[in-house]
Coordinates of C-alpha atoms and ligand atoms in Angstrom, one line a residue:
M13 CA 68.7 -17.5 -115.0
S14 CA 68.5 -18.2 -111.2
N15 CA 71.5 -17.0 -109.1
I16 CA 72.0 -20.8 -107.9
K17 CA 75.5 -21.7 -108.1
F18 CA 76.6 -25.1 -107.1
P19 CA 80.3 -25.4 -105.8
E20 CA 83.1 -25.8 -108.1
N21 CA 84.0 -29.3 -109.3
F22 CA 80.5 -30.4 -107.9
L23 CA 80.3 -34.0 -109.2
W24 CA 77.0 -33.9 -111.7
G25 CA 75.8 -37.3 -113.0
G26 CA 73.5 -40.4 -112.9
A27 CA 73.5 -43.4 -111.3
T28 CA 72.8 -47.3 -112.3
A29 CA 73.2 -50.7 -110.7
A30 CA 74.9 -53.7 -112.9
N31 CA 71.8 -56.1 -112.4
Q32 CA 69.3 -53.5 -113.7
F33 CA 71.2 -52.5 -116.7
E34 CA 74.1 -54.4 -117.9
G35 CA 72.3 -57.8 -119.2
G36 CA 75.2 -60.3 -120.5
Y37 CA 74.1 -62.5 -117.5
R38 CA 76.1 -65.5 -118.8
E39 CA 78.7 -63.6 -120.6
G40 CA 82.6 -63.6 -120.1
G41 CA 82.4 -66.4 -117.6
K42 CA 80.0 -64.4 -115.1
G43 CA 78.3 -66.5 -112.8
L44 CA 74.6 -66.3 -111.6
S45 CA 73.7 -63.6 -108.8
T46 CA 70.6 -63.7 -106.7
A47 CA 69.0 -61.2 -109.1
D48 CA 69.5 -63.4 -112.0
V49 CA 66.8 -65.9 -110.4
M50 CA 64.4 -63.0 -109.7
T51 CA 61.4 -63.0 -112.1
G52 CA 59.6 -59.7 -113.4
G53 CA 56.8 -58.3 -111.1
T54 CA 54.4 -55.5 -111.5
H55 CA 53.2 -52.7 -109.4
T56 CA 51.0 -54.9 -107.7
T57 CA 52.6 -58.6 -108.0
A58 CA 55.7 -59.2 -106.3
R59 CA 58.7 -60.5 -107.9
R60 CA 59.4 -64.3 -107.6
I61 CA 62.5 -66.2 -106.8
T62 CA 63.0 -69.3 -108.7
P63 CA 65.7 -71.5 -107.0
E64 CA 67.0 -72.8 -110.4
L65 CA 66.4 -71.0 -113.8
E66 CA 63.2 -72.0 -115.3
V67 CA 62.5 -72.4 -119.0
G68 CA 59.9 -70.1 -120.3
I69 CA 60.2 -67.5 -117.6
Y70 CA 61.3 -64.1 -118.0
Y71 CA 64.1 -62.6 -116.0
P72 CA 64.6 -59.0 -116.4
S73 CA 68.4 -58.9 -115.3
H74 CA 69.6 -61.4 -118.2
K75 CA 69.3 -58.7 -121.0
A76 CA 68.1 -56.0 -119.0
I77 CA 69.0 -52.8 -121.2
D78 CA 72.2 -54.6 -122.6
F79 CA 74.7 -51.9 -121.5
Y80 CA 77.3 -55.0 -121.7
H81 CA 77.3 -54.5 -125.5
R82 CA 76.1 -50.9 -125.5
Y83 CA 78.4 -49.2 -123.0
K84 CA 80.3 -47.2 -125.6
E85 CA 77.2 -45.6 -127.1
D86 CA 75.4 -45.0 -123.5
I87 CA 78.7 -43.4 -122.3
E88 CA 78.9 -40.9 -125.4
L89 CA 75.3 -39.9 -124.1
F90 CA 76.2 -39.5 -120.9
A91 CA 79.3 -37.2 -122.2
E92 CA 77.1 -35.3 -124.1
M93 CA 75.1 -34.3 -121.2
G94 CA 78.1 -33.3 -119.7
F95 CA 78.5 -35.8 -116.8
K96 CA 81.2 -35.4 -114.4
T97 CA 80.6 -38.6 -112.8
F98 CA 78.6 -42.0 -113.5
R99 CA 77.5 -44.4 -110.9
L100 CA 77.8 -47.9 -111.7
S101 CA 78.1 -51.1 -109.7
I102 CA 80.4 -54.0 -110.3
A103 CA 78.8 -57.5 -110.4
W104 CA 80.4 -59.6 -107.9
S105 CA 79.6 -62.6 -109.8
R106 CA 81.3 -61.3 -112.9
I107 CA 84.6 -61.1 -111.2
F108 CA 84.0 -64.0 -108.7
P109 CA 81.4 -66.4 -110.4
N110 CA 80.6 -68.5 -107.6
G111 CA 81.8 -65.7 -104.7
D112 CA 83.9 -68.3 -102.9
D113 CA 86.3 -68.8 -105.9
K114 CA 90.3 -68.6 -105.2
E115 CA 91.0 -66.8 -108.4
P116 CA 89.1 -63.8 -110.1
N117 CA 87.6 -64.1 -113.4
E118 CA 89.8 -62.1 -115.9
K119 CA 87.2 -61.6 -118.4
G120 CA 85.1 -59.9 -116.0
L121 CA 87.8 -57.8 -114.7
E122 CA 88.5 -56.8 -118.5
F123 CA 85.1 -55.8 -119.1
Y124 CA 85.1 -53.0 -116.3
D125 CA 88.5 -52.2 -117.7
K126 CA 86.9 -51.1 -120.8
V127 CA 84.0 -49.2 -119.0
F128 CA 86.3 -47.4 -117.1
D129 CA 88.6 -46.7 -120.0
E130 CA 85.6 -45.5 -122.1
L131 CA 84.5 -43.1 -119.2
A132 CA 88.2 -41.6 -118.8
K133 CA 88.1 -40.7 -122.6
Y134 CA 85.3 -38.1 -121.7
G135 CA 86.8 -37.2 -118.4
I136 CA 83.9 -38.7 -116.3
E137 CA 84.8 -40.2 -112.7
P138 CA 83.6 -43.3 -112.1
L139 CA 81.7 -43.7 -108.9
V140 CA 81.6 -47.3 -108.0
T141 CA 79.2 -49.5 -106.0
L142 CA 80.9 -52.7 -104.9
S143 CA 77.5 -54.4 -103.8
H144 CA 74.2 -53.4 -105.5
Y145 CA 71.3 -55.7 -104.9
E146 CA 73.3 -58.9 -106.0
T147 CA 75.4 -61.5 -104.5
P148 CA 76.7 -64.6 -106.2
L149 CA 73.7 -67.1 -106.1
H150 CA 76.2 -69.7 -104.5
L151 CA 76.9 -67.5 -101.6
A152 CA 73.3 -67.2 -100.8
K153 CA 72.1 -70.6 -101.5
E154 CA 75.1 -72.6 -99.7
Y155 CA 76.1 -69.9 -97.2
D156 CA 72.8 -68.0 -96.7
G157 CA 74.6 -65.1 -97.7
W158 CA 75.8 -62.5 -94.9
V159 CA 74.3 -64.8 -92.3
D160 CA 77.8 -66.7 -92.6
R161 CA 80.7 -65.1 -91.3
R162 CA 83.0 -66.8 -94.0
V163 CA 81.2 -64.3 -96.5
I164 CA 83.7 -61.4 -94.9
G165 CA 86.5 -63.0 -96.3
F166 CA 85.1 -63.7 -99.8
F167 CA 84.1 -60.2 -99.9
E168 CA 87.5 -59.1 -98.7
N169 CA 89.1 -61.0 -101.5
Y170 CA 86.7 -59.5 -104.1
V171 CA 87.3 -56.0 -102.8
R172 CA 91.1 -56.7 -102.9
T173 CA 91.0 -57.6 -106.3
V174 CA 88.9 -54.8 -107.9
F175 CA 90.8 -52.2 -105.7
T176 CA 94.3 -53.3 -107.0
R177 CA 92.9 -53.7 -110.5
Y178 CA 91.4 -50.3 -110.8
K179 CA 93.4 -48.4 -108.3
D180 CA 94.6 -45.9 -111.0
K181 CA 91.0 -45.8 -112.8
V182 CA 88.5 -45.4 -110.0
K183 CA 88.9 -43.0 -107.0
Y184 CA 85.2 -42.8 -105.7
W185 CA 83.8 -46.0 -104.1
L186 CA 80.5 -47.0 -102.4
T187 CA 80.6 -50.4 -100.3
F188 CA 77.0 -51.7 -99.9
N189 CA 74.0 -50.3 -101.6
E190 CA 71.4 -49.2 -99.2
I191 CA 72.7 -51.3 -96.5
N192 CA 69.7 -50.9 -94.2
S193 CA 67.3 -51.8 -96.8
A194 CA 68.4 -55.4 -95.6
L195 CA 66.3 -55.3 -92.7
H196 CA 63.3 -55.3 -94.9
F197 CA 64.7 -57.1 -98.0
P198 CA 67.1 -59.9 -96.8
L199 CA 67.6 -61.4 -99.8
M200 CA 68.0 -58.8 -102.5
S201 CA 70.1 -56.6 -100.1
A202 CA 72.2 -59.3 -98.4
G203 CA 72.0 -62.5 -100.4
I204 CA 70.0 -64.1 -97.5
W205 CA 68.4 -67.4 -99.0
T206 CA 66.1 -68.0 -95.6
P207 CA 63.0 -66.6 -96.3
K208 CA 62.2 -63.3 -94.4
E209 CA 59.2 -64.9 -92.6
K210 CA 61.5 -67.6 -91.2
L211 CA 64.6 -65.5 -90.5
S212 CA 65.2 -64.6 -87.0
K213 CA 66.1 -61.2 -85.8
Q214 CA 69.2 -62.8 -84.4
D215 CA 70.6 -64.2 -87.6
L216 CA 69.3 -60.8 -89.4
Y217 CA 71.3 -58.4 -87.2
Q218 CA 74.3 -60.9 -87.2
A219 CA 74.3 -60.7 -90.8
M220 CA 74.3 -57.0 -90.6
H221 CA 77.3 -57.1 -88.2
H222 CA 79.3 -59.0 -91.0
E223 CA 78.3 -56.8 -93.5
L224 CA 79.4 -53.6 -91.3
V225 CA 82.7 -55.4 -90.5
A226 CA 83.0 -56.2 -94.4
S227 CA 82.1 -52.4 -95.1
A228 CA 84.8 -51.0 -92.6
L229 CA 87.4 -53.9 -93.7
A230 CA 86.9 -52.4 -97.4
V231 CA 87.6 -48.7 -96.2
K232 CA 90.9 -50.1 -94.6
I233 CA 92.0 -52.0 -97.6
G234 CA 91.3 -49.4 -100.0
H235 CA 93.0 -46.8 -98.4
E236 CA 96.0 -49.1 -97.9
I237 CA 95.9 -49.9 -101.6
N238 CA 95.5 -46.3 -102.7
P239 CA 95.2 -43.5 -100.1
E240 CA 93.6 -41.1 -102.5
F241 CA 90.5 -43.3 -102.8
K242 CA 87.4 -41.6 -101.1
I243 CA 85.1 -44.5 -100.0
G244 CA 81.8 -43.8 -98.5
C245 CA 78.7 -46.0 -97.4
M246 CA 75.3 -45.8 -99.1
I247 CA 72.0 -45.5 -97.1
L248 CA 68.4 -45.6 -98.1
G249 CA 67.6 -42.0 -96.9
V250 CA 63.8 -41.7 -95.9
P251 CA 63.2 -39.0 -92.9
N252 CA 60.7 -39.8 -90.9
Y253 CA 58.4 -36.8 -89.6
P254 CA 56.0 -37.3 -86.6
L255 CA 52.4 -37.7 -88.2
T256 CA 51.3 -35.0 -85.5
P257 CA 53.0 -32.9 -82.7
M258 CA 51.8 -35.5 -80.1
P259 CA 55.1 -36.5 -78.1
S260 CA 54.5 -39.9 -78.5
D261 CA 54.7 -39.3 -82.5
V262 CA 57.7 -37.5 -82.0
L263 CA 59.2 -40.3 -80.1
K264 CA 58.4 -42.9 -82.6
A265 CA 59.8 -40.6 -85.5
M266 CA 63.1 -40.5 -83.6
E267 CA 62.8 -44.4 -83.2
Q268 CA 62.3 -45.3 -86.8
D269 CA 64.7 -42.9 -87.9
R270 CA 67.3 -44.6 -85.6
G271 CA 66.4 -47.9 -87.4
N272 CA 68.3 -46.8 -90.6
L273 CA 70.7 -44.3 -88.9
F274 CA 72.1 -47.2 -86.9
F275 CA 73.9 -48.1 -90.1
A276 CA 75.1 -44.5 -90.9
D277 CA 76.1 -44.1 -87.1
I278 CA 78.7 -47.1 -87.3
H279 CA 80.2 -46.0 -90.7
A280 CA 80.8 -42.5 -89.7
R281 CA 81.6 -42.8 -85.9
G282 CA 83.2 -46.3 -85.9
E283 CA 81.2 -48.0 -83.3
Y284 CA 77.7 -49.2 -82.4
P285 CA 75.2 -46.3 -81.2
K286 CA 74.3 -46.9 -77.4
Y287 CA 70.5 -46.6 -78.3
M288 CA 70.8 -50.0 -80.1
N289 CA 71.6 -52.0 -76.8
R290 CA 68.0 -51.3 -75.6
Y291 CA 66.6 -52.7 -78.9
F292 CA 68.8 -55.8 -79.0
K293 CA 68.1 -56.4 -75.5
E294 CA 64.4 -56.4 -75.8
N295 CA 64.5 -58.4 -78.8
N296 CA 66.7 -61.3 -77.4
I297 CA 69.3 -60.3 -80.0
E298 CA 73.1 -60.9 -79.1
I299 CA 75.8 -59.7 -81.5
K300 CA 78.8 -61.7 -81.6
F301 CA 81.9 -59.8 -82.0
E302 CA 85.0 -61.8 -82.8
E303 CA 88.2 -60.5 -82.0
G304 CA 89.3 -57.6 -84.0
D305 CA 85.9 -56.5 -85.2
K306 CA 85.9 -53.4 -82.7
E307 CA 89.1 -52.1 -84.3
I308 CA 88.1 -52.7 -87.8
L309 CA 84.7 -50.8 -87.3
K310 CA 87.2 -47.8 -86.5
N311 CA 87.8 -47.6 -90.1
T312 CA 84.8 -45.0 -90.6
V313 CA 83.9 -43.8 -94.3
D314 CA 85.2 -40.8 -95.9
F315 CA 81.9 -39.7 -97.2
I316 CA 78.0 -40.5 -96.4
S317 CA 76.1 -41.2 -99.5
F318 CA 72.6 -42.0 -99.5
S319 CA 69.5 -42.3 -101.9
Y320 CA 66.4 -40.2 -101.4
Y321 CA 62.8 -40.6 -103.1
M322 CA 60.7 -39.5 -100.1
S323 CA 59.9 -38.7 -96.6
S324 CA 57.5 -40.5 -94.6
C325 CA 55.3 -40.3 -91.5
A326 CA 55.5 -41.8 -88.0
T327 CA 52.8 -42.5 -85.4
A328 CA 52.6 -44.1 -82.0
D329 CA 48.8 -44.6 -82.8
P330 CA 48.4 -48.2 -84.0
E331 CA 44.9 -47.2 -85.7
K332 CA 46.8 -44.7 -88.0
N333 CA 50.0 -46.6 -88.1
K334 CA 49.0 -48.2 -91.7
A335 CA 52.0 -48.0 -94.1
G336 CA 51.6 -46.3 -97.5
E337 CA 53.4 -47.6 -100.5
G338 CA 57.1 -46.4 -101.1
N339 CA 60.4 -47.2 -101.6
L340 CA 61.4 -50.4 -99.7
I341 CA 60.7 -48.9 -96.4
A342 CA 57.8 -46.5 -96.5
G343 CA 55.8 -45.5 -93.4
V344 CA 52.7 -43.8 -93.1
P345 CA 51.6 -41.3 -95.7
N346 CA 51.9 -37.5 -95.3
P347 CA 48.4 -35.7 -95.6
Y348 CA 50.5 -33.0 -97.0
L349 CA 52.2 -34.7 -100.2
K350 CA 51.4 -35.7 -103.6
A351 CA 52.7 -39.1 -104.8
S352 CA 53.8 -40.4 -107.9
D353 CA 52.1 -43.2 -110.0
W354 CA 54.0 -45.7 -107.6
G355 CA 52.8 -44.1 -104.5
W356 CA 56.0 -42.7 -103.7
Q357 CA 55.3 -39.6 -102.0
I358 CA 57.3 -36.3 -103.4
D359 CA 59.0 -33.8 -101.1
P360 CA 61.8 -31.9 -102.5
E361 CA 61.9 -30.1 -99.3
G362 CA 62.5 -33.4 -97.5
L363 CA 65.9 -33.5 -99.6
R364 CA 67.0 -30.1 -97.8
Y365 CA 65.9 -31.2 -94.7
I366 CA 67.8 -35.0 -94.6
L367 CA 70.9 -33.2 -96.0
N368 CA 70.9 -30.8 -93.0
F369 CA 70.1 -33.6 -90.6
F370 CA 72.9 -35.6 -92.0
Y371 CA 75.4 -33.1 -92.0
D372 CA 74.7 -32.0 -88.4
R373 CA 75.0 -35.4 -87.3
Y374 CA 78.2 -36.5 -88.9
Q375 CA 79.8 -33.4 -90.3
K376 CA 81.5 -35.3 -93.0
P377 CA 80.8 -34.6 -97.0
L378 CA 77.5 -36.1 -98.5
F379 CA 76.8 -37.1 -101.8
I380 CA 73.2 -37.8 -103.3
V381 CA 73.6 -40.8 -105.3
E382 CA 70.2 -41.4 -106.3
N383 CA 67.0 -39.3 -106.7
G384 CA 64.5 -39.3 -109.1
L385 CA 61.0 -39.9 -110.6
G386 CA 59.8 -43.4 -111.8
A387 CA 56.9 -42.6 -114.5
V388 CA 55.3 -44.0 -117.3
D389 CA 56.7 -42.2 -120.4
E390 CA 55.3 -42.1 -123.9
L391 CA 57.4 -42.0 -126.8
I392 CA 56.3 -39.6 -129.6
T393 CA 57.7 -38.3 -132.9
D394 CA 58.6 -34.4 -132.9
E395 CA 58.1 -32.1 -135.7
N396 CA 61.6 -33.0 -136.9
G397 CA 60.8 -36.6 -137.2
N398 CA 62.7 -37.4 -133.8
K399 CA 61.3 -40.1 -131.5
T400 CA 61.4 -38.3 -128.1
V401 CA 59.5 -37.9 -124.7
N402 CA 57.9 -34.6 -123.3
D403 CA 58.7 -35.4 -119.7
D404 CA 57.9 -32.3 -118.3
Y405 CA 56.9 -33.9 -115.0
R406 CA 60.4 -35.4 -114.5
I407 CA 62.0 -32.0 -115.2
N408 CA 59.8 -30.2 -112.8
Y409 CA 60.7 -33.3 -110.0
L410 CA 64.1 -32.8 -110.7
N411 CA 64.3 -29.0 -110.7
D412 CA 62.4 -28.7 -107.5
H413 CA 64.8 -31.3 -105.5
L414 CA 67.8 -29.3 -107.0
V415 CA 66.6 -26.1 -105.6
Q416 CA 66.1 -27.4 -102.2
V417 CA 69.8 -29.0 -102.6
A418 CA 71.2 -25.7 -103.5
E419 CA 69.3 -24.3 -100.4
A420 CA 71.0 -26.9 -98.1
I421 CA 74.4 -26.0 -99.6
E422 CA 73.5 -22.4 -98.6
D423 CA 72.8 -23.7 -95.1
G424 CA 76.1 -24.8 -95.1
V425 CA 76.0 -28.6 -95.8
E426 CA 79.3 -29.9 -97.8
L427 CA 77.9 -31.8 -100.8
M428 CA 80.3 -33.4 -103.3
G429 CA 77.9 -34.3 -106.0
Y430 CA 74.4 -35.3 -107.3
T431 CA 73.5 -38.5 -109.3
T432 CA 70.1 -39.2 -110.6
W433 CA 68.8 -42.5 -110.4
G434 CA 68.4 -44.4 -113.4
C435 CA 69.9 -41.7 -116.0
I436 CA 69.1 -44.1 -118.6
D437 CA 66.0 -46.4 -118.4
L438 CA 66.5 -49.5 -116.8
V439 CA 64.9 -52.6 -114.7
S440 CA 63.2 -51.1 -111.4
A441 CA 64.4 -52.7 -108.3
S442 CA 61.3 -53.2 -106.2
T443 CA 58.9 -54.3 -109.0
A444 CA 61.5 -55.1 -111.8
E445 CA 59.3 -53.2 -114.4
L446 CA 60.7 -51.3 -117.5
R447 CA 57.6 -49.1 -117.7
K448 CA 58.7 -47.4 -114.6
R449 CA 61.3 -45.3 -116.4
Y450 CA 63.5 -42.5 -114.6
G451 CA 65.9 -41.8 -117.3
F452 CA 67.0 -39.0 -119.7
I453 CA 67.4 -41.6 -122.2
Y454 CA 64.5 -43.8 -123.2
V455 CA 65.3 -47.2 -124.0
D456 CA 63.0 -49.4 -126.4
R457 CA 62.4 -52.4 -124.1
N458 CA 59.2 -53.5 -122.7
D459 CA 58.0 -55.4 -119.5
D460 CA 58.0 -58.9 -121.9
G461 CA 61.3 -58.5 -122.9
T462 CA 60.4 -57.2 -126.6
G463 CA 61.7 -54.0 -127.8
T464 CA 64.7 -52.9 -130.2
L465 CA 66.9 -51.6 -127.2
E466 CA 67.1 -48.2 -129.1
R467 CA 68.0 -45.3 -127.3
Y468 CA 66.3 -42.0 -127.9
K469 CA 66.9 -38.6 -126.1
K470 CA 63.8 -37.4 -123.9
K471 CA 63.3 -33.8 -123.3
S472 CA 64.9 -34.0 -119.9
F473 CA 68.2 -34.9 -121.7
D474 CA 68.6 -31.3 -122.9
W475 CA 67.3 -29.8 -119.8
Y476 CA 70.1 -31.8 -117.4
K477 CA 72.8 -30.9 -120.1
E478 CA 71.8 -27.1 -119.5
V479 CA 71.7 -27.5 -115.6
I480 CA 75.2 -29.4 -115.7
A481 CA 76.5 -26.4 -118.2
T482 CA 75.4 -23.6 -116.1
N483 CA 76.4 -25.5 -112.6
G484 CA 72.9 -25.1 -111.7
G485 CA 72.3 -21.5 -113.1
S486 CA 69.3 -22.7 -115.3
L487 CA 67.4 -23.9 -112.3
K488 CA 63.8 -22.2 -111.6
K489 CA 63.3 -21.2 -107.9
Ligands
BGP14 C1 66.8 -47.7 -104.9 C2 67.6 -49.0 -105.2 C3 67.9 -48.6 -106.9 C4 66.7 -48.2 -107.5 C5 65.8 -47.1 -107.1 C6 64.6 -47.0 -107.5 O1 66.0 -48.3 -103.6 O2 68.9 -48.5 -104.7 O3 68.4 -50.1 -107.1 O4 66.2 -49.1 -108.5 O5 65.8 -47.3 -105.4 O6 63.4 -47.9 -107.1 P1 62.7 -48.8 -108.0 O7 63.8 -49.3 -109.2 O8 62.0 -49.8 -107.4 O9 61.7 -48.0 -108.7

C-alpha cells in the first residue's frame, strides 16, 4: 500500500457518451443525429458521412454496445466496482427528435428516468453531458448546426426540459463535450454540415460564439431551476510543450495553448480574452454579439472539466512542424515519450502539469472526466473457465496517471473526481472502431457489427475496484 489518499467524497467513476454506447438509434421515438449517419472507420481510413442512411452500410452508433437494453446489467457492474459517479450523455435527438420540435418526446425522457433511477439504487451520482458529439441531424442539415443563431433557442428549450425533468435526480452537469474540438471537427462536435474545407473562419468562430453563449445560458438556467446544480464546461486538454528551449518555440506553445484555452477562459472568466482580438483582426473575423450576449457570458461555470490523453509539442520551425497522430488535435510528437498503438503519446506527468496549469489559471475546482488507454485486447479463458482479458498495460497506464493526479492534489489542486474514458468497451469517436478498447468490461462486439454483446470482466475490473475501495491507497508509486 502506498500512502496515497484522495480527498474524502472524491468522485471515482467512468465515462461514456450516448452515441458511442446506447444503440437503440430509432427506438422510443428517437430522431437521427449526426452520429447516426457516420460510418465505421479504421485507424487509417476516415469515417464517412452519408447524408441519408444507406442500405448495406454499417453505422456503429445504431446498435453500439446496446446500453439502451442492457443498462441494468451494466450499472450493476459499475456498482460492483464501487463507482461513485457515472458520466453519460443525453442524446438530444431522443428528447427532441428533430431538434426544433416544440414538445419533447416523452419516451426519450422516460428512458433517462429509468437510467437515473437505476444509478440511484446504487448511490451512483450521474454526471451528465448535455451535448456529446451529436446534434439532431435536422439541425445540422437545415440550419448548418451552430452556425445558425436560432440553434441557441432550440438548445435552450432542450436544456430547460432536461434540467426541469431531472432536477432531483442529477446534480452534476457538463455543457458541451470538448467544446474546443469544434475548431477541428466542426460536424462531429458542432453539427456544422458545411464541409470543413469550405467553412470560413468567420462562420466557424461565429458558431463557437453561439455555443459559448448557449453554454453560459445553460449555466444560468440550471442555477435558476436548481441552485444546487454544479455545472461545468468540458475542454479537450492537451498541454503544449515547446519542442526546444528556443524562445520562438516557447511562444508557439503559448499560442497553441491559447487556441484551446480561449474556450476555458470564457467559461471561467465570463468574457472573451484580449489575446483573441489580435487573432480575429489578423484573420478578418468579426464576432457578431447580440444584445445581452455579454451579460449571458458572465454566467461562469462552477467547475472546469477536461479530457486528458496526451501532451503535445509546438515548434516555430516549419521544417519540424509535422503533426503526429493523436486525439483530434495532436501536434508535433515529443521525442521523450512512447505512444499507444494508435499513436497517442503517453505522458502521465503531463496530467499533473495540466491540473496545476488549469488550477493556477482559474482557481476553480477541476474534474478529470476522461482519461484512459485505447488498446487491442485479447479475450482468453482463465483457469476457472472464465473469459477475461489480462490488461496489465491498461492497469499500468491508469496507475501511473493516478499517481500523478495524487501529486497534483498534493500540489494544492482542488479536484472533484476522476472518470476513466470508456469504462465499458464502446465505439471509438475518432475511428469508430470497437477493437480500440478502453473498458474494465469487455464487450463481445466486433468492427463489422458481429458479436454476442456479452460482457466480461477484465483484470483491470478488480484493480479499479481496489483503487476505489482504498481511495487510492492501492496505487503503486
Ligand atoms: C474524446 C471524446 C470521447 C472519446 C475519447 C477517446 O475526444 O470526448 O468521445 O471517444 O476521446 O477517443 P477515441 O474514441 O477516438 O479513441
